[in-house]
Amino acid sequence: MKEPARILVVGGGYVGMYTALRLQRKLKKELGQGDVQVIVVDPEPYMTYQPFLPEAAAGSISPRHVVVPLRRVLPKCQVVIGEATAINHGKRTATVRTLATEEEGTGSIEIRYDELVMAPGSVSRTLPVPGLVDHGIGFKTVEEAIGLRNHVLEQLDIASSTRDPDVRDAALTFVFVGGGYAGVEALAELEDMARYAVRYYHNISPEDLKWILVEATGRILPEVGEEMGRYAVRELRGRNIDVRLDTRLDSCVDRIAALSDGSRFPTRTLVWTAGVKPHPILASTDLPVNEHGRLKCTAALHVDGVEHAWAAGDAAAVPDLTAEKPGTYCAPNAQHALRQSKVLAENLIASLHSRPLKDYEHKYAGSVASLGLHKGVAHVYGRKLRGYPAWFMHRAYHLSRVPTFNRKARVLAEWTLSGLFKREIVSLGSLENPRAEFKLAADTGRHPEAS
């Protein structure tokens, strides 16, 4: 009996999920007959739609609607929940560590493949800043977004109940490092939420909150252009947000944010969004990478000089055929990742059927960014928008891009309801340690709230 052609997709993010989804549609007959098998490996059983993380943190969208279950959208594929720790493309094998192998103590498993799609994405890029590992909060996963929301609301509770002015000031000081999409949108949405929440605190006013954005370069949101970036700075500063350009975080030891301009801010909240780097798995492969650690790829999304290996998204250095300057690579963003996944899947199928490949070519359409409820900036196809029109375009664009009709309908329903009713401002920080109450009850022999 002929063995099926095994396609291994490493990563279930933008590129991984959309590539597998297209393979599932285009190879429906082959998958049904067992001639082809698609295996998707990812540590999480879902794909996170990251542009919605700021709104999830602000409570505008439920966390479960920011993620897309892989098994639901990929019923014809085999989904393996585990972490690929090494790739030996010479032997066509991937080493994968799963929850089951950890429980059994049997070590990692090996998955054999014929075609490899590398789509592990990226991870947060940290710098050796003293105290960052101990006190920094990331903003790349849905868990981090909801954790940050709970944390901010908890700081309001601390500030409201403490008699120590130093503790109060530190609780009401929020420092965000990084002026890209993640940092600006997260800060803007959370500032909106916190300003609304303090109306329910008798001893905190919006003026007591101190929000600080630290950016090492001279501008924020470079994707929307210089003019819109300057407008975003004015908009944020108009909301009493301290935007510090050409400034770096030097230290955050003892929960004191020390900046390169000499400023020092005691704070209990330091959010790090200063860029990303390729996934560490790329260093554990025998595939060629460039000086930045990304896979060297051709315009056809083939790993350069390697047969049967493909890549796209944040992990791939793909030549930008539309750029005026030669040697330019496609920016590692969602816009390119979504479109590259379509071309990658089509080229992989063409390769299986010995048909010619086509190059990926997409001129960057522009960018949209939210600055909180009813506020935003956009630079799309040469047109510059600000305020409500930009915010509306931001929501419309991302609603059109979030996968599955189910998610689109749920997100739209939540937006509609949030416009009719008041914000939810409840902190559910105990969710992050659900067994704490039970353990306390077991240790004391009584319910912690019992008198």
Short mmCIF file of C-alpha atoms in Angstrom, two decimals:
data_model
loop_
_atom_site.label_atom_id
_atom_site.label_comp_id
_atom_site.label_asym_id
_atom_site.label_seq_id
_atom_site.Cartn_x
_atom_site.Cartn_y
_atom_site.Cartn_z
CA MET A 1 0.00 0.00 0.00
CA LYS A 2 1.33 3.40 -0.98
CA GLU A 3 2.27 5.68 1.89
CA PRO A 4 0.43 9.04 1.94
CA ALA A 5 2.38 12.20 1.25
CA ARG A 6 2.82 13.75 4.71
CA ILE A 7 2.79 17.53 4.98
CA LEU A 8 4.02 18.79 8.35
CA VAL A 9 3.03 22.32 9.35
CA VAL A 10 5.08 23.60 12.29
CA GLY A 11 3.04 26.34 13.95
CA GLY A 12 -0.68 27.04 14.17
CA GLY A 13 -0.63 30.83 13.93
CA TYR A 14 -1.53 33.02 10.95
CA VAL A 15 0.58 31.19 8.39
CA GLY A 16 0.23 27.72 9.85
CA MET A 17 -3.53 27.74 10.30
CA TYR A 18 -4.37 29.51 7.03
CA THR A 19 -1.97 27.30 5.05
CA ALA A 20 -3.47 24.14 6.55
CA LEU A 21 -6.97 25.51 5.96
CA ARG A 22 -6.26 26.08 2.28
CA LEU A 23 -4.57 22.70 1.89
CA GLN A 24 -7.64 21.13 3.51
CA ARG A 25 -9.92 22.80 0.96
CA LYS A 26 -7.79 22.27 -2.14
CA LEU A 27 -6.75 18.69 -1.31
CA LYS A 28 -10.15 17.55 -0.11
CA LYS A 29 -10.24 14.55 -2.44
CA GLU A 30 -6.66 13.46 -1.68
CA LEU A 31 -7.21 13.81 2.07
CA GLY A 32 -10.41 11.79 1.85
CA GLN A 33 -8.70 8.99 -0.10
CA GLY A 34 -5.70 8.92 2.24
CA ASP A 35 -3.23 9.97 -0.45
CA VAL A 36 -2.21 13.07 1.53
CA GLN A 37 -1.95 13.72 5.25
CA VAL A 38 -1.63 17.19 6.81
CA ILE A 39 -0.18 17.37 10.34
CA VAL A 40 -0.24 20.64 12.29
CA VAL A 41 2.01 20.95 15.36
CA ASP A 42 1.53 23.79 17.84
CA PRO A 43 1.87 24.15 21.64
CA GLU A 44 -1.65 25.61 21.86
CA PRO A 45 -4.91 24.10 20.53
CA TYR A 46 -5.91 27.44 19.04
CA MET A 47 -4.79 30.28 16.82
CA THR A 48 -4.71 33.72 18.46
CA TYR A 49 -5.89 36.67 16.38
CA GLN A 50 -3.38 39.10 17.87
CA PRO A 51 -4.84 42.41 16.55
CA PHE A 52 -7.77 41.83 18.91
CA LEU A 53 -5.61 41.41 22.03
CA PRO A 54 -5.83 45.11 23.03
CA GLU A 55 -9.63 45.00 22.84
CA ALA A 56 -9.67 41.76 24.82
CA ALA A 57 -7.51 43.44 27.46
CA ALA A 58 -9.94 46.37 27.59
CA GLY A 59 -12.95 44.05 27.89
CA SER A 60 -14.50 44.94 24.51
CA ILE A 61 -14.14 41.32 23.30
CA SER A 62 -14.30 38.09 25.30
CA PRO A 63 -10.99 36.17 25.39
CA ARG A 64 -12.57 33.06 23.86
CA HIS A 65 -13.53 35.04 20.76
CA VAL A 66 -9.94 36.17 20.16
CA VAL A 67 -8.86 32.58 19.58
CA VAL A 68 -9.84 30.06 16.89
CA PRO A 69 -9.88 26.34 17.84
CA LEU A 70 -7.58 24.48 15.45
CA ARG A 71 -9.43 21.18 15.64
CA ARG A 72 -12.74 22.84 14.73
CA VAL A 73 -11.46 24.64 11.64
CA LEU A 74 -9.09 21.84 10.57
CA PRO A 75 -11.19 18.66 10.89
CA LYS A 76 -9.42 16.98 7.94
CA CYS A 77 -5.97 17.62 9.42
CA GLN A 78 -4.21 15.89 12.28
CA VAL A 79 -3.60 18.45 15.03
CA VAL A 80 -0.78 17.61 17.44
CA ILE A 81 -0.62 19.78 20.57
CA GLY A 82 3.07 19.90 21.31
CA GLU A 83 6.26 21.85 20.82
CA ALA A 84 8.64 21.10 17.98
CA THR A 85 12.10 21.17 19.55
CA ALA A 86 14.23 20.19 16.55
CA ILE A 87 13.95 19.66 12.79
CA ASN A 88 16.25 17.32 10.87
CA HIS A 89 15.26 18.06 7.30
CA GLY A 90 18.00 15.81 5.96
CA LYS A 91 16.16 12.87 7.54
CA ARG A 92 12.71 14.48 7.10
CA THR A 93 11.92 14.19 10.81
CA ALA A 94 10.69 16.59 13.48
CA THR A 95 11.25 16.07 17.20
CA VAL A 96 8.12 17.02 19.15
CA ARG A 97 7.49 17.23 22.88
CA THR A 98 3.83 16.81 23.90
CA LEU A 99 1.95 16.87 27.20
CA ALA A 100 1.57 13.10 26.97
CA THR A 101 5.30 12.48 26.54
CA GLU A 102 6.00 14.63 29.61
CA GLU A 103 3.43 12.72 31.67
CA GLU A 104 4.74 9.36 30.49
CA GLY A 105 8.37 10.35 30.86
CA THR A 106 9.12 8.72 27.52
CA GLY A 107 10.87 11.67 25.94
CA SER A 108 10.00 13.38 22.69
CA ILE A 109 8.42 11.73 19.68
CA GLU A 110 9.57 11.89 16.08
CA ILE A 111 7.21 12.81 13.26
CA ARG A 112 8.23 11.86 9.74
CA TYR A 113 7.22 14.10 6.86
CA ASP A 114 7.65 14.56 3.12
CA GLU A 115 6.92 18.29 2.87
CA LEU A 116 7.72 20.80 5.62
CA VAL A 117 6.00 24.13 6.24
CA MET A 118 7.85 26.23 8.80
CA ALA A 119 5.44 28.72 10.39
CA PRO A 120 6.44 28.98 14.07
CA GLY A 121 6.05 32.77 14.09
CA SER A 122 7.98 34.90 16.55
CA VAL A 123 8.47 35.46 20.27
CA SER A 124 8.95 38.61 22.33
CA ARG A 125 12.38 40.17 21.93
CA THR A 126 13.80 41.09 25.31
CA LEU A 127 16.97 43.00 26.16
CA PRO A 128 19.32 42.52 29.13
CA VAL A 129 17.62 45.26 31.15
CA PRO A 130 18.18 44.74 34.90
CA GLY A 131 14.93 43.72 36.59
CA LEU A 132 13.00 43.14 33.34
CA VAL A 133 12.69 39.38 33.77
CA ASP A 134 11.43 39.82 37.33
CA HIS A 135 8.88 42.58 36.77
CA GLY A 136 8.11 42.84 33.03
CA ILE A 137 4.75 41.82 31.52
CA GLY A 138 4.53 40.71 27.90
CA PHE A 139 1.67 41.33 25.48
CA LYS A 140 1.74 38.66 22.80
CA THR A 141 -0.68 35.98 23.98
CA VAL A 142 -4.32 36.04 25.08
CA GLU A 143 -3.22 34.90 28.53
CA GLU A 144 -0.92 37.91 28.84
CA ALA A 145 -3.64 40.28 27.62
CA ILE A 146 -6.24 39.07 30.13
CA GLY A 147 -3.61 38.86 32.87
CA LEU A 148 -2.69 42.49 32.19
CA ARG A 149 -6.35 43.56 32.34
CA ASN A 150 -6.77 41.85 35.73
CA HIS A 151 -3.48 43.35 36.92
CA VAL A 152 -4.47 46.92 36.00
CA LEU A 153 -7.83 46.63 37.77
CA GLU A 154 -6.10 45.13 40.81
CA GLN A 155 -3.79 48.14 40.95
CA LEU A 156 -6.85 50.39 41.20
CA ASP A 157 -8.06 48.29 44.13
CA ILE A 158 -4.65 48.56 45.81
CA ALA A 159 -4.50 52.32 45.31
CA SER A 160 -8.02 52.74 46.61
CA SER A 161 -7.41 50.83 49.83
CA THR A 162 -3.82 51.70 50.80
CA ARG A 163 -2.84 54.47 53.21
CA ASP A 164 0.76 54.52 51.97
CA PRO A 165 1.19 57.30 49.36
CA ASP A 166 4.23 55.58 47.83
CA VAL A 167 2.31 52.34 47.29
CA ARG A 168 -0.59 54.32 45.84
CA ASP A 169 1.62 56.24 43.39
CA ALA A 170 3.38 53.07 42.23
CA ALA A 171 0.02 51.28 41.76
CA LEU A 172 -1.33 54.14 39.64
CA THR A 173 1.78 54.40 37.41
CA PHE A 174 1.70 52.30 34.23
CA VAL A 175 4.81 52.12 32.02
CA PHE A 176 4.69 50.69 28.49
CA VAL A 177 7.95 50.13 26.60
CA GLY A 178 7.68 50.02 22.80
CA GLY A 179 5.84 52.37 20.44
CA GLY A 180 4.74 49.85 17.82
CA TYR A 181 1.25 48.47 17.29
CA ALA A 182 1.19 46.28 20.39
CA GLY A 183 2.46 48.91 22.82
CA VAL A 184 0.40 51.85 21.57
CA GLU A 185 -2.87 49.95 21.12
CA ALA A 186 -2.54 48.13 24.45
CA LEU A 187 -1.79 51.36 26.32
CA ALA A 188 -4.58 53.30 24.59
CA GLU A 189 -7.23 50.64 25.19
CA LEU A 190 -6.26 50.04 28.82
CA GLU A 191 -6.08 53.77 29.57
CA ASP A 192 -9.60 54.07 28.16
CA MET A 193 -10.77 51.22 30.36
CA ALA A 194 -9.05 52.47 33.51
CA ARG A 195 -10.37 56.02 33.03
CA TYR A 196 -13.87 54.58 32.82
CA ALA A 197 -13.33 52.28 35.82
CA VAL A 198 -12.18 54.98 38.26
CA ARG A 199 -15.64 56.57 38.22
CA TYR A 200 -16.60 53.73 40.55
CA TYR A 201 -13.78 54.48 43.01
CA HIS A 202 -14.59 57.21 45.54
CA ASN A 203 -10.97 58.22 46.10
CA ILE A 204 -9.37 57.90 42.61
CA SER A 205 -9.79 60.34 39.74
CA PRO A 206 -8.54 60.01 36.14
CA GLU A 207 -5.90 62.67 36.87
CA ASP A 208 -4.34 60.37 39.50
CA LEU A 209 -3.43 57.80 36.83
CA LYS A 210 0.01 58.14 35.27
CA TRP A 211 0.53 56.47 31.88
CA ILE A 212 3.99 56.51 30.30
CA LEU A 213 4.96 55.30 26.82
CA VAL A 214 8.70 54.79 26.27
CA GLU A 215 10.01 54.56 22.69
CA ALA A 216 13.70 54.30 21.75
CA THR A 217 13.24 55.98 18.34
CA GLY A 218 11.89 59.41 17.44
CA ARG A 219 8.40 58.24 16.38
CA ILE A 220 5.64 55.80 17.19
CA LEU A 221 3.55 53.63 14.86
CA PRO A 222 6.01 53.88 11.93
CA GLU A 223 3.68 51.71 9.82
CA VAL A 224 1.05 54.47 9.53
CA GLY A 225 3.52 57.07 8.29
CA GLU A 226 5.27 60.02 9.88
CA GLU A 227 2.31 62.43 9.76
CA MET A 228 -0.14 59.99 11.33
CA GLY A 229 2.52 59.01 13.87
CA ARG A 230 2.81 62.64 14.97
CA TYR A 231 -0.98 62.85 15.21
CA ALA A 232 -1.01 59.73 17.40
CA VAL A 233 1.53 61.35 19.74
CA ARG A 234 -0.60 64.49 20.00
CA GLU A 235 -3.73 62.41 20.61
CA LEU A 236 -2.07 60.42 23.41
CA ARG A 237 -0.51 63.47 25.03
CA GLY A 238 -3.90 65.19 24.88
CA ARG A 239 -5.18 62.38 27.12
CA ASN A 240 -2.44 63.14 29.65
CA ILE A 241 -0.32 60.20 28.52
CA ASP A 242 3.41 60.88 28.89
CA VAL A 243 5.00 59.89 25.55
CA ARG A 244 8.81 59.76 25.76
CA LEU A 245 10.53 59.50 22.38
CA ASP A 246 14.26 58.78 21.89
CA THR A 247 14.20 57.24 25.34
CA ARG A 248 15.17 53.77 26.58
CA LEU A 249 14.42 51.74 29.67
CA ASP A 250 17.73 51.31 31.50
CA SER A 251 16.52 49.40 34.55
CA CYS A 252 13.43 48.31 36.44
CA VAL A 253 15.11 46.89 39.55
CA ASP A 254 12.96 47.05 42.70
CA ARG A 255 9.99 48.08 40.55
CA ILE A 256 11.53 51.43 39.68
CA ALA A 257 11.53 52.24 35.96
CA ALA A 258 14.77 54.13 35.30
CA LEU A 259 14.82 55.79 31.88
CA SER A 260 17.76 56.95 29.78
CA ASP A 261 16.67 60.60 30.17
CA GLY A 262 17.27 60.37 33.92
CA SER A 263 13.63 59.95 34.94
CA ARG A 264 12.70 57.39 37.59
CA PHE A 265 9.16 56.10 38.11
CA PRO A 266 8.20 53.71 40.90
CA THR A 267 5.66 51.42 39.23
CA ARG A 268 3.93 48.12 39.77
CA THR A 269 3.15 47.77 36.04
CA LEU A 270 5.82 47.53 33.35
CA VAL A 271 4.61 46.23 29.98
CA TRP A 272 7.30 45.20 27.47
CA THR A 273 6.30 45.33 23.80
CA ALA A 274 9.64 46.34 22.28
CA GLY A 275 9.66 44.10 19.25
CA VAL A 276 9.81 40.41 18.39
CA LYS A 277 12.42 37.91 17.22
CA PRO A 278 12.18 34.66 15.21
CA HIS A 279 11.09 31.58 17.10
CA PRO A 280 13.97 29.68 18.81
CA ILE A 281 13.09 26.49 16.91
CA LEU A 282 14.80 27.96 13.83
CA ALA A 283 18.15 27.59 15.59
CA SER A 284 17.46 23.87 16.05
CA THR A 285 17.09 23.04 12.36
CA ASP A 286 19.45 22.30 9.50
CA LEU A 287 17.75 24.96 7.37
CA PRO A 288 19.57 28.14 6.23
CA VAL A 289 18.90 31.35 8.19
CA ASN A 290 20.01 34.94 7.59
CA GLU A 291 21.86 37.28 9.95
CA HIS A 292 18.61 38.08 11.76
CA GLY A 293 17.79 34.43 12.41
CA ARG A 294 14.98 34.20 9.83
CA LEU A 295 14.79 31.44 7.22
CA LYS A 296 16.23 32.35 3.83
CA CYS A 297 13.38 32.05 1.34
CA THR A 298 12.75 32.60 -2.33
CA ALA A 299 9.89 34.73 -3.61
CA ALA A 300 7.97 31.48 -4.16
CA LEU A 301 8.16 30.90 -0.37
CA HIS A 302 10.49 27.96 -0.81
CA VAL A 303 13.37 27.72 1.66
CA ASP A 304 16.31 28.82 -0.44
CA GLY A 305 18.36 25.91 -1.78
CA VAL A 306 16.38 23.25 0.11
CA GLU A 307 13.89 20.87 -1.50
CA HIS A 308 10.51 20.15 0.10
CA ALA A 309 10.79 22.95 2.70
CA TRP A 310 8.56 26.04 2.77
CA ALA A 311 8.21 29.03 5.07
CA ALA A 312 6.36 32.33 5.45
CA GLY A 313 5.42 34.91 8.07
CA ASP A 314 7.59 36.21 10.89
CA ALA A 315 10.02 33.28 10.63
CA ALA A 316 10.80 33.81 6.94
CA ALA A 317 12.91 36.37 5.09
CA VAL A 318 10.85 36.69 1.90
CA PRO A 319 12.06 39.07 -0.86
CA ASP A 320 9.68 42.01 -1.39
CA LEU A 321 9.26 42.13 -5.17
CA THR A 322 7.26 45.37 -4.96
CA ALA A 323 9.94 47.35 -3.10
CA GLU A 324 11.84 50.04 -4.96
CA LYS A 325 15.07 49.18 -3.16
CA PRO A 326 16.53 45.77 -4.14
CA GLY A 327 17.32 43.39 -1.32
CA THR A 328 14.29 44.45 0.73
CA TYR A 329 12.32 41.79 2.58
CA CYS A 330 8.61 41.67 3.39
CA ALA A 331 7.83 43.13 6.79
CA PRO A 332 6.93 40.50 9.42
CA ASN A 333 3.31 41.54 9.91
CA ALA A 334 -0.15 40.00 9.69
CA GLN A 335 -0.96 41.57 6.32
CA HIS A 336 1.90 39.75 4.59
CA ALA A 337 1.46 36.55 6.64
CA LEU A 338 -2.17 36.10 5.59
CA ARG A 339 -1.43 36.61 1.91
CA GLN A 340 1.76 34.55 1.97
CA SER A 341 -0.10 31.58 3.44
CA LYS A 342 -2.38 31.50 0.40
CA VAL A 343 0.53 31.54 -2.06
CA LEU A 344 2.48 29.01 0.00
CA ALA A 345 -0.41 26.53 -0.01
CA GLU A 346 -0.98 26.96 -3.74
CA ASN A 347 2.74 26.49 -4.48
CA LEU A 348 2.97 23.41 -2.27
CA ILE A 349 0.03 21.85 -4.11
CA ALA A 350 1.58 22.83 -7.46
CA SER A 351 4.82 21.17 -6.37
CA LEU A 352 2.99 17.95 -5.50
CA HIS A 353 1.49 17.93 -8.98
CA SER A 354 4.70 19.01 -10.75
CA ARG A 355 3.25 22.35 -11.83
CA PRO A 356 5.16 25.65 -11.98
CA LEU A 357 5.29 27.85 -8.89
CA LYS A 358 4.35 31.52 -8.66
CA ASP A 359 6.11 34.27 -6.75
CA TYR A 360 4.59 36.11 -3.82
CA GLU A 361 4.09 39.74 -4.74
CA HIS A 362 1.97 42.13 -2.72
CA LYS A 363 2.35 45.87 -2.42
CA TYR A 364 1.81 46.94 1.17
CA ALA A 365 -1.69 48.43 1.37
CA GLY A 366 -1.12 50.46 4.52
CA SER A 367 -1.95 50.20 8.19
CA VAL A 368 -4.67 50.95 10.71
CA ALA A 369 -4.28 51.37 14.46
CA SER A 370 -6.73 51.88 17.30
CA LEU A 371 -6.07 54.53 19.96
CA GLY A 372 -8.95 53.46 22.19
CA LEU A 373 -12.71 53.56 21.81
CA HIS A 374 -13.77 55.69 18.79
CA LYS A 375 -10.18 56.87 18.22
CA GLY A 376 -7.61 55.71 15.70
CA VAL A 377 -5.20 56.45 12.86
CA ALA A 378 -4.97 54.92 9.39
CA HIS A 379 -2.85 55.25 6.28
CA VAL A 380 -4.39 53.01 3.61
CA TYR A 381 -3.74 53.21 -0.15
CA GLY A 382 -2.33 56.70 0.29
CA ARG A 383 -5.34 58.01 2.23
CA LYS A 384 -4.85 59.29 5.76
CA LEU A 385 -7.64 58.99 8.29
CA ARG A 386 -7.85 59.89 11.95
CA GLY A 387 -10.34 59.76 14.79
CA TYR A 388 -13.63 57.90 14.39
CA PRO A 389 -13.28 57.04 10.64
CA ALA A 390 -9.88 55.44 11.28
CA TRP A 391 -11.20 53.56 14.31
CA PHE A 392 -14.17 52.29 12.29
CA MET A 393 -11.84 51.18 9.47
CA HIS A 394 -9.64 49.41 12.02
CA ARG A 395 -12.59 47.39 13.29
CA ALA A 396 -14.02 46.70 9.84
CA TYR A 397 -10.68 45.52 8.46
CA HIS A 398 -9.92 43.15 11.31
CA LEU A 399 -13.47 41.82 11.43
CA SER A 400 -13.10 40.89 7.75
CA ARG A 401 -9.79 39.14 8.47
CA VAL A 402 -10.62 37.16 11.59
CA PRO A 403 -11.17 33.53 10.46
CA THR A 404 -14.52 31.71 10.40
CA PHE A 405 -18.02 33.14 10.17
CA ASN A 406 -18.64 31.95 13.73
CA ARG A 407 -15.93 34.26 15.12
CA LYS A 408 -16.99 37.18 12.93
CA ALA A 409 -20.59 36.94 14.18
CA ARG A 410 -19.59 36.63 17.83
CA VAL A 411 -17.18 39.56 17.70
CA LEU A 412 -19.73 41.74 15.91
CA ALA A 413 -22.38 40.82 18.48
CA GLU A 414 -20.04 41.73 21.33
CA TRP A 415 -19.19 45.07 19.78
CA THR A 416 -22.89 45.80 19.32
CA LEU A 417 -23.74 44.90 22.92
CA SER A 418 -20.79 46.84 24.33
CA GLY A 419 -22.11 49.91 22.53
CA LEU A 420 -25.49 49.50 24.24
CA PHE A 421 -24.36 48.64 27.77
CA LYS A 422 -21.70 49.75 30.21
CA ARG A 423 -18.19 48.31 30.30
CA GLU A 424 -17.39 45.34 32.50
CA ILE A 425 -14.72 46.34 35.02
CA VAL A 426 -14.41 43.17 37.10
CA SER A 427 -10.97 41.75 37.80
CA LEU A 428 -10.78 37.97 37.71
CA GLY A 429 -7.17 37.66 38.76
CA SER A 430 -7.92 34.56 40.81
CA LEU A 431 -8.41 32.67 37.54
CA GLU A 432 -4.63 32.67 37.15
CA ASN A 433 -4.32 30.58 40.32
CA PRO A 434 -7.60 28.63 40.53
CA ARG A 435 -6.44 26.17 43.23
CA ALA A 436 -5.34 28.85 45.71
CA GLU A 437 -8.64 28.97 47.61
CA PHE A 438 -8.94 25.18 47.80
CA LYS A 439 -5.36 24.83 49.06
CA LEU A 440 -5.98 27.51 51.68
CA ALA A 441 -9.14 25.76 52.83
CA ALA A 442 -7.30 22.45 53.04
CA ASP A 443 -4.43 23.95 55.05
CA THR A 444 -6.68 25.72 57.56
CA GLY A 445 -9.49 23.23 57.70
CA ARG A 446 -12.03 25.94 56.97
CA HIS A 447 -13.20 28.22 54.18
CA PRO A 448 -10.93 31.28 53.93
CA GLU A 449 -13.94 33.56 54.24
CA ALA A 450 -15.32 31.83 57.32
CA SER A 451 -15.17 33.81 60.53
#
